[in-house]
Amino acid sequence: MDFLTLLVIYLCFVLAAVALLCACSGRKESFLARSVNGASQVLSFVIPTQLQSATRRVLHRLFHTRSCLFVVLHVALQAAVYGEYTWEVFVYCWELQFHLLLLLLPYLLLAGNMGCFILCSRANPGIITKSNHASLVKIYAYDGVLFQKGIVCPTCNMEKPARSKHCSFCSMCVHRFDHHCVWVNNCIGAFNAKYFFLYLFTLTAMAATIAIITAAFLLQVVLLSNMMRGSYVDDQGQERAVEILFLIQHLFLTFPRIVFMLGFVILLTLVLGAYCCFNLYLALTNQTSNEWYKSRRYGWSHHLTLQPHDRGVVYKNTYSKGVWMNLKEIFKPPTVLERKKK
């Protein structure tokens, strides 16, 4: 198998990983869903109807119902990355006398990440029941735009408190609903948002740390071998100086699994880092993913105002209380007593 074939396989794997990561955005129609819908329209002319129906049922089961599939995939990906890091990168770096604390840092982050993962997946996100409905409805005021008084959830048969939403995955209304994360198989709401934030931060730090250590190892190999000052003979028999493309190809053929893992964790670092920054922005502005997505339909203003009907409604986030208080609300959700004191 030549280098180009391996590169094509690698890019296909990367695209699949990006598509799967998009499923954690919690939007009604993700990138993966749009891609599947577009592909199904094209293939509907050649695929039998029964096979199309079976495919739709499988996709609905995977992406529209609560399932442990992505949790298993999540654990499998972590196991694969840490297995490669442990059996090759760690051993090579130890021989090259890398600092032990640096090599152990990914395992410390893994322990913290698994703790946040368990807490996030097992914690009550803020399920609204008949017993706690009366207290939860008093915590946030209705803004009159995204959340209006008197809206009843047809499934739960209860009035929706402000900032709540019914989750179709879990078939329940969630207080301060953010999104349903398939990777933790749970909704992200008022009472587990802090665990999700820490889970996402440690996951990003894990990928970045492994990427940095692996890149440092490969760079050390290049420097010790003095490869950059060498030369090679091309297909035409001419001697050429070593270039970056040749160096990458050589490293890929010498350490295929390590280079493959490095590319994957770099991709994860970029994607997760961007998503982590987005969640930090939401936390600092006291918004949820659901509110941010819904607010795109309206204009933006410093004040919540009801404009004339021909101009429509201008939306302003009325829940923001300043950067520090917004961040504090993630780690200590307000209660009815706290709201009455203000």
Coordinates of C-alpha atoms in Angstrom, one line a residue:
M1 CA 0.0 0.0 0.0
D2 CA 1.6 3.3 -1.1
F3 CA 1.7 6.6 0.7
L4 CA -1.1 8.1 -1.4
T5 CA -3.5 5.3 -0.6
L6 CA -2.7 5.6 3.1
L7 CA -3.3 9.3 2.9
V8 CA -6.7 8.8 1.2
I9 CA -7.8 6.3 3.9
Y10 CA -6.6 8.7 6.5
L11 CA -8.6 11.6 5.1
C12 CA -11.7 9.5 4.9
F13 CA -11.3 8.6 8.5
V14 CA -10.8 12.3 9.4
L15 CA -13.9 13.3 7.6
A16 CA -15.9 10.6 9.4
A17 CA -14.5 11.8 12.7
V18 CA -15.6 15.4 11.9
A19 CA -19.0 14.3 11.0
L20 CA -19.4 12.4 14.2
L21 CA -18.1 15.3 16.3
C22 CA -20.8 17.5 14.7
A23 CA -23.4 15.3 16.3
C24 CA -22.6 16.8 19.7
S25 CA -23.7 20.3 18.7
G26 CA -27.3 19.6 19.8
R27 CA -28.9 21.4 16.9
K28 CA -32.0 20.2 15.2
E29 CA -30.2 19.5 12.0
S30 CA -26.5 18.8 12.2
F31 CA -23.9 18.6 9.5
L32 CA -24.1 14.9 9.5
A33 CA -27.9 14.9 9.2
R34 CA -27.8 17.3 6.3
S35 CA -25.2 15.2 4.6
V36 CA -27.2 12.0 5.0
N37 CA -30.4 13.6 3.7
G38 CA -28.6 15.0 0.7
A39 CA -27.0 11.6 0.0
S40 CA -30.3 9.8 0.4
Q41 CA -32.0 12.0 -2.2
V42 CA -29.3 11.2 -4.7
L43 CA -29.2 7.4 -4.0
S44 CA -33.0 7.0 -3.8
F45 CA -33.1 6.5 -7.5
V46 CA -30.9 3.3 -7.3
I47 CA -31.5 1.9 -3.8
P48 CA -34.5 -0.3 -3.2
T49 CA -37.4 1.2 -1.2
Q50 CA -37.2 -1.4 1.5
L51 CA -33.4 -0.8 2.0
Q52 CA -34.1 3.0 2.2
S53 CA -36.7 2.4 4.9
A54 CA -34.4 0.2 6.9
T55 CA -31.6 2.8 6.6
R56 CA -33.9 5.5 7.9
R57 CA -34.9 3.4 10.9
V58 CA -31.3 2.8 11.7
L59 CA -30.3 6.4 11.4
H60 CA -33.3 7.5 13.5
R61 CA -32.3 5.0 16.1
L62 CA -28.7 6.3 16.1
F63 CA -29.3 10.1 16.0
H64 CA -32.8 10.7 17.3
T65 CA -33.1 8.3 20.2
R66 CA -31.0 7.8 23.4
S67 CA -28.3 5.2 22.7
C68 CA -25.0 4.1 24.2
L69 CA -23.4 3.7 20.8
F70 CA -21.5 7.0 20.9
V71 CA -20.4 6.3 24.5
V72 CA -18.9 3.1 23.3
L73 CA -17.3 4.8 20.4
H74 CA -16.0 7.5 22.7
V75 CA -14.4 5.0 25.0
A76 CA -13.0 3.0 22.0
L77 CA -11.4 6.1 20.5
Q78 CA -9.8 7.0 23.8
A79 CA -8.6 3.5 24.3
A80 CA -7.0 3.4 20.8
V81 CA -5.2 6.8 21.3
Y82 CA -4.0 6.0 24.7
G83 CA -3.0 2.5 23.7
E84 CA -0.8 3.9 20.9
Y85 CA 0.6 6.6 23.2
T86 CA 1.4 4.1 25.9
W87 CA 3.0 1.3 23.8
E88 CA 5.0 3.5 21.4
V89 CA 5.2 7.2 22.1
F90 CA 5.7 6.9 25.9
V91 CA 8.4 4.2 25.5
Y92 CA 10.3 6.1 22.8
C93 CA 10.1 9.4 24.7
W94 CA 11.3 7.7 27.9
E95 CA 14.3 6.4 26.0
L96 CA 14.9 9.9 24.7
Q97 CA 14.8 11.1 28.4
F98 CA 11.7 13.2 28.2
H99 CA 10.6 14.5 31.6
L100 CA 8.5 11.9 33.4
L101 CA 5.9 14.4 34.7
L102 CA 5.3 15.6 31.1
L103 CA 4.8 12.0 29.9
L104 CA 2.4 11.3 32.8
L105 CA 0.3 14.4 32.2
P106 CA -2.0 12.8 29.7
Y107 CA -2.9 10.1 32.2
L108 CA -3.7 12.7 34.9
L109 CA -5.9 14.5 32.4
L110 CA -7.6 11.2 31.5
A111 CA -8.4 10.5 35.1
G112 CA -10.0 14.0 35.5
N113 CA -11.8 13.6 32.2
M114 CA -13.3 10.2 33.1
G115 CA -14.5 11.6 36.4
C116 CA -16.2 14.6 34.7
F117 CA -17.6 12.2 32.1
I118 CA -19.2 10.0 34.7
L119 CA -20.6 12.9 36.6
C120 CA -22.0 14.5 33.5
S121 CA -23.6 11.4 32.2
R122 CA -25.0 10.2 35.5
A123 CA -26.1 13.6 36.9
N124 CA -29.7 14.9 36.8
P125 CA -29.5 17.7 34.2
G126 CA -32.6 19.4 35.6
I127 CA -35.5 17.1 34.7
I128 CA -38.7 19.0 35.2
T129 CA -41.3 17.0 37.1
K130 CA -44.7 17.9 38.7
S131 CA -43.1 18.0 42.1
N132 CA -40.4 20.6 41.2
H133 CA -42.2 22.4 38.5
A134 CA -43.6 25.1 40.8
S135 CA -40.2 26.0 42.1
L136 CA -38.3 25.9 38.8
V137 CA -40.8 28.1 37.0
K138 CA -39.9 30.9 39.4
I139 CA -36.2 30.9 38.9
Y140 CA -36.1 32.6 35.5
A141 CA -38.4 35.3 34.1
Y142 CA -39.9 34.9 30.7
D143 CA -38.3 37.2 28.1
G144 CA -41.3 37.4 25.9
V145 CA -39.4 36.4 22.8
L146 CA -37.6 33.0 23.1
F147 CA -39.6 32.0 26.1
Q148 CA -43.2 33.0 26.6
K149 CA -45.6 32.4 29.5
G150 CA -48.4 29.9 29.0
I151 CA -46.6 27.5 26.6
V152 CA -47.5 24.0 27.5
C153 CA -45.3 21.0 26.6
P154 CA -47.7 18.6 24.8
T155 CA -45.7 15.6 25.9
C156 CA -45.1 16.4 29.6
N157 CA -48.4 18.2 29.9
M158 CA -46.8 21.0 31.9
E159 CA -46.2 24.7 31.3
K160 CA -42.6 25.2 30.1
P161 CA -40.5 27.3 32.6
A162 CA -38.3 30.0 31.0
R163 CA -35.1 28.6 29.5
S164 CA -36.4 25.0 29.5
K165 CA -36.9 22.8 26.5
H166 CA -38.4 19.3 25.8
C167 CA -35.7 16.8 24.8
S168 CA -36.9 14.5 22.1
F169 CA -34.1 12.0 22.9
C170 CA -34.9 11.6 26.6
S171 CA -38.7 12.5 26.3
M172 CA -38.6 15.0 29.1
C173 CA -38.4 18.7 29.7
V174 CA -35.0 20.0 31.1
H175 CA -34.4 23.1 33.2
R176 CA -32.0 25.6 31.5
F177 CA -31.7 23.2 28.6
D178 CA -28.5 23.5 26.6
H179 CA -28.4 20.5 24.3
H180 CA -28.5 16.7 24.2
C181 CA -24.9 15.3 24.0
V182 CA -24.8 11.9 22.4
W183 CA -21.2 11.5 23.7
V184 CA -22.3 11.4 27.3
N185 CA -25.7 10.0 26.5
N186 CA -27.4 12.7 28.6
C187 CA -28.9 16.2 28.3
I188 CA -26.9 19.2 29.3
G189 CA -28.9 21.3 31.7
A190 CA -28.6 23.6 34.7
F191 CA -27.4 20.9 37.1
N192 CA -24.7 19.2 35.0
A193 CA -23.5 22.1 32.8
K194 CA -20.4 22.5 35.1
Y195 CA -19.5 18.9 34.6
F196 CA -19.9 19.1 30.8
F197 CA -17.7 22.3 30.7
L198 CA -14.9 20.6 32.7
Y199 CA -15.3 17.4 30.6
L200 CA -14.9 19.4 27.4
F201 CA -12.0 21.3 28.8
T202 CA -10.1 18.2 30.0
L203 CA -10.9 16.4 26.7
T204 CA -9.4 19.3 24.7
A205 CA -6.3 19.4 27.0
M206 CA -5.8 15.7 26.6
A207 CA -5.8 15.9 22.8
A208 CA -3.5 18.9 22.9
T209 CA -1.1 17.4 25.3
I210 CA -0.8 14.1 23.4
A211 CA -0.3 16.1 20.2
I212 CA 2.4 18.2 21.7
I213 CA 4.3 15.3 23.1
T214 CA 4.0 13.2 19.9
A215 CA 5.1 16.1 17.7
A216 CA 8.1 16.8 20.1
F217 CA 9.1 13.1 19.8
L218 CA 9.0 13.2 15.9
L219 CA 10.9 16.5 15.9
Q220 CA 13.5 15.0 18.2
V221 CA 13.8 12.0 15.8
V222 CA 14.4 14.3 12.9
L223 CA 17.0 16.4 14.7
L224 CA 18.9 13.4 16.0
S225 CA 19.0 11.7 12.6
N226 CA 20.2 15.0 11.0
M227 CA 17.7 14.2 8.2
M228 CA 17.0 17.8 7.2
R229 CA 20.6 18.1 5.9
G230 CA 20.4 14.9 3.9
S231 CA 19.4 14.2 0.4
Y232 CA 17.5 11.6 -1.6
V233 CA 17.3 10.3 -5.2
D234 CA 14.0 10.9 -6.9
D235 CA 12.3 8.7 -9.6
Q236 CA 14.3 10.4 -12.3
G237 CA 17.6 9.6 -10.7
Q238 CA 18.3 13.1 -9.6
E239 CA 19.6 13.9 -6.1
R240 CA 17.4 16.4 -4.2
A241 CA 17.6 18.0 -0.8
V242 CA 15.1 16.7 1.8
E243 CA 11.9 18.6 1.7
I244 CA 9.0 18.8 4.1
L245 CA 6.7 16.5 2.0
F246 CA 9.5 13.9 1.7
L247 CA 10.1 14.2 5.5
I248 CA 6.4 13.7 6.3
Q249 CA 6.2 10.7 4.0
H250 CA 9.3 9.2 5.5
L251 CA 8.0 9.6 9.1
F252 CA 4.6 8.2 8.0
L253 CA 6.2 5.1 6.5
T254 CA 8.6 4.7 9.5
F255 CA 6.0 5.4 12.3
P256 CA 2.6 5.0 10.5
R257 CA 0.5 4.5 13.6
I258 CA 2.2 7.4 15.5
V259 CA 1.8 9.9 12.6
F260 CA -1.8 8.7 12.1
M261 CA -2.6 9.3 15.7
L262 CA -0.8 12.7 15.6
G263 CA -3.0 13.8 12.8
F264 CA -6.1 12.6 14.5
V265 CA -5.4 14.3 17.9
I266 CA -4.4 17.5 16.1
L267 CA -7.8 17.5 14.4
L268 CA -9.5 16.8 17.7
T269 CA -7.6 19.6 19.3
L270 CA -8.7 22.1 16.7
V271 CA -12.4 20.9 16.7
L272 CA -12.7 20.5 20.4
G273 CA -10.8 23.8 21.0
A274 CA -13.2 25.7 18.9
Y275 CA -16.2 24.1 20.5
C276 CA -14.6 24.7 24.0
C277 CA -14.2 28.4 23.1
F278 CA -17.8 28.6 21.9
N279 CA -19.0 27.1 25.2
L280 CA -16.9 29.5 27.2
Y281 CA -18.5 32.4 25.2
L282 CA -21.9 31.0 26.0
A283 CA -21.0 30.7 29.7
L284 CA -19.6 34.2 29.9
T285 CA -22.7 35.7 28.2
N286 CA -25.2 33.4 30.1
Q287 CA -26.6 31.7 27.1
T288 CA -27.3 28.1 26.2
S289 CA -26.7 26.5 22.9
N290 CA -30.5 26.3 22.4
E291 CA -30.9 30.0 23.1
W292 CA -28.0 31.0 20.9
Y293 CA -29.4 29.0 18.0
K294 CA -33.0 30.3 18.4
S295 CA -31.8 33.9 18.9
R296 CA -30.2 33.9 15.4
R297 CA -33.7 34.3 14.0
Y298 CA -34.0 37.8 15.6
G299 CA -32.0 41.0 15.4
W300 CA -29.7 42.1 18.2
S301 CA -30.1 45.1 20.5
H302 CA -28.9 46.4 23.9
H303 CA -32.4 46.2 25.2
L304 CA -35.3 43.8 24.7
T305 CA -37.9 45.8 22.8
L306 CA -41.0 44.9 20.9
Q307 CA -40.9 46.8 17.7
P308 CA -43.9 47.5 15.4
H309 CA -45.2 44.4 13.6
D310 CA -43.6 45.5 10.3
R311 CA -40.2 45.6 11.9
G312 CA -40.5 42.4 13.9
V313 CA -39.0 41.6 17.3
V314 CA -35.5 42.6 18.4
Y315 CA -34.0 40.1 20.8
K316 CA -31.7 40.8 23.7
N317 CA -30.3 38.3 26.2
T318 CA -31.9 39.5 29.5
Y319 CA -30.3 36.7 31.6
S320 CA -26.7 38.1 31.5
K321 CA -25.6 39.5 34.8
G322 CA -22.0 40.3 34.0
V323 CA -19.1 38.0 33.2
W324 CA -18.3 36.9 36.8
M325 CA -21.9 36.2 37.8
N326 CA -22.6 34.5 34.5
L327 CA -19.6 32.1 35.0
K328 CA -20.6 31.6 38.6
E329 CA -24.1 30.6 37.5
I330 CA -22.7 27.6 35.6
F331 CA -21.0 26.2 38.7
K332 CA -23.7 27.2 41.2
P333 CA -27.2 27.3 39.5
P334 CA -29.6 29.8 41.1
T335 CA -32.4 28.6 43.3
V336 CA -35.8 30.2 44.1
L337 CA -34.5 31.6 47.4
E338 CA -31.5 33.2 45.8
R339 CA -33.6 34.8 43.2
K340 CA -36.0 36.3 45.8
K341 CA -33.0 38.0 47.6
K342 CA -32.1 39.9 44.4

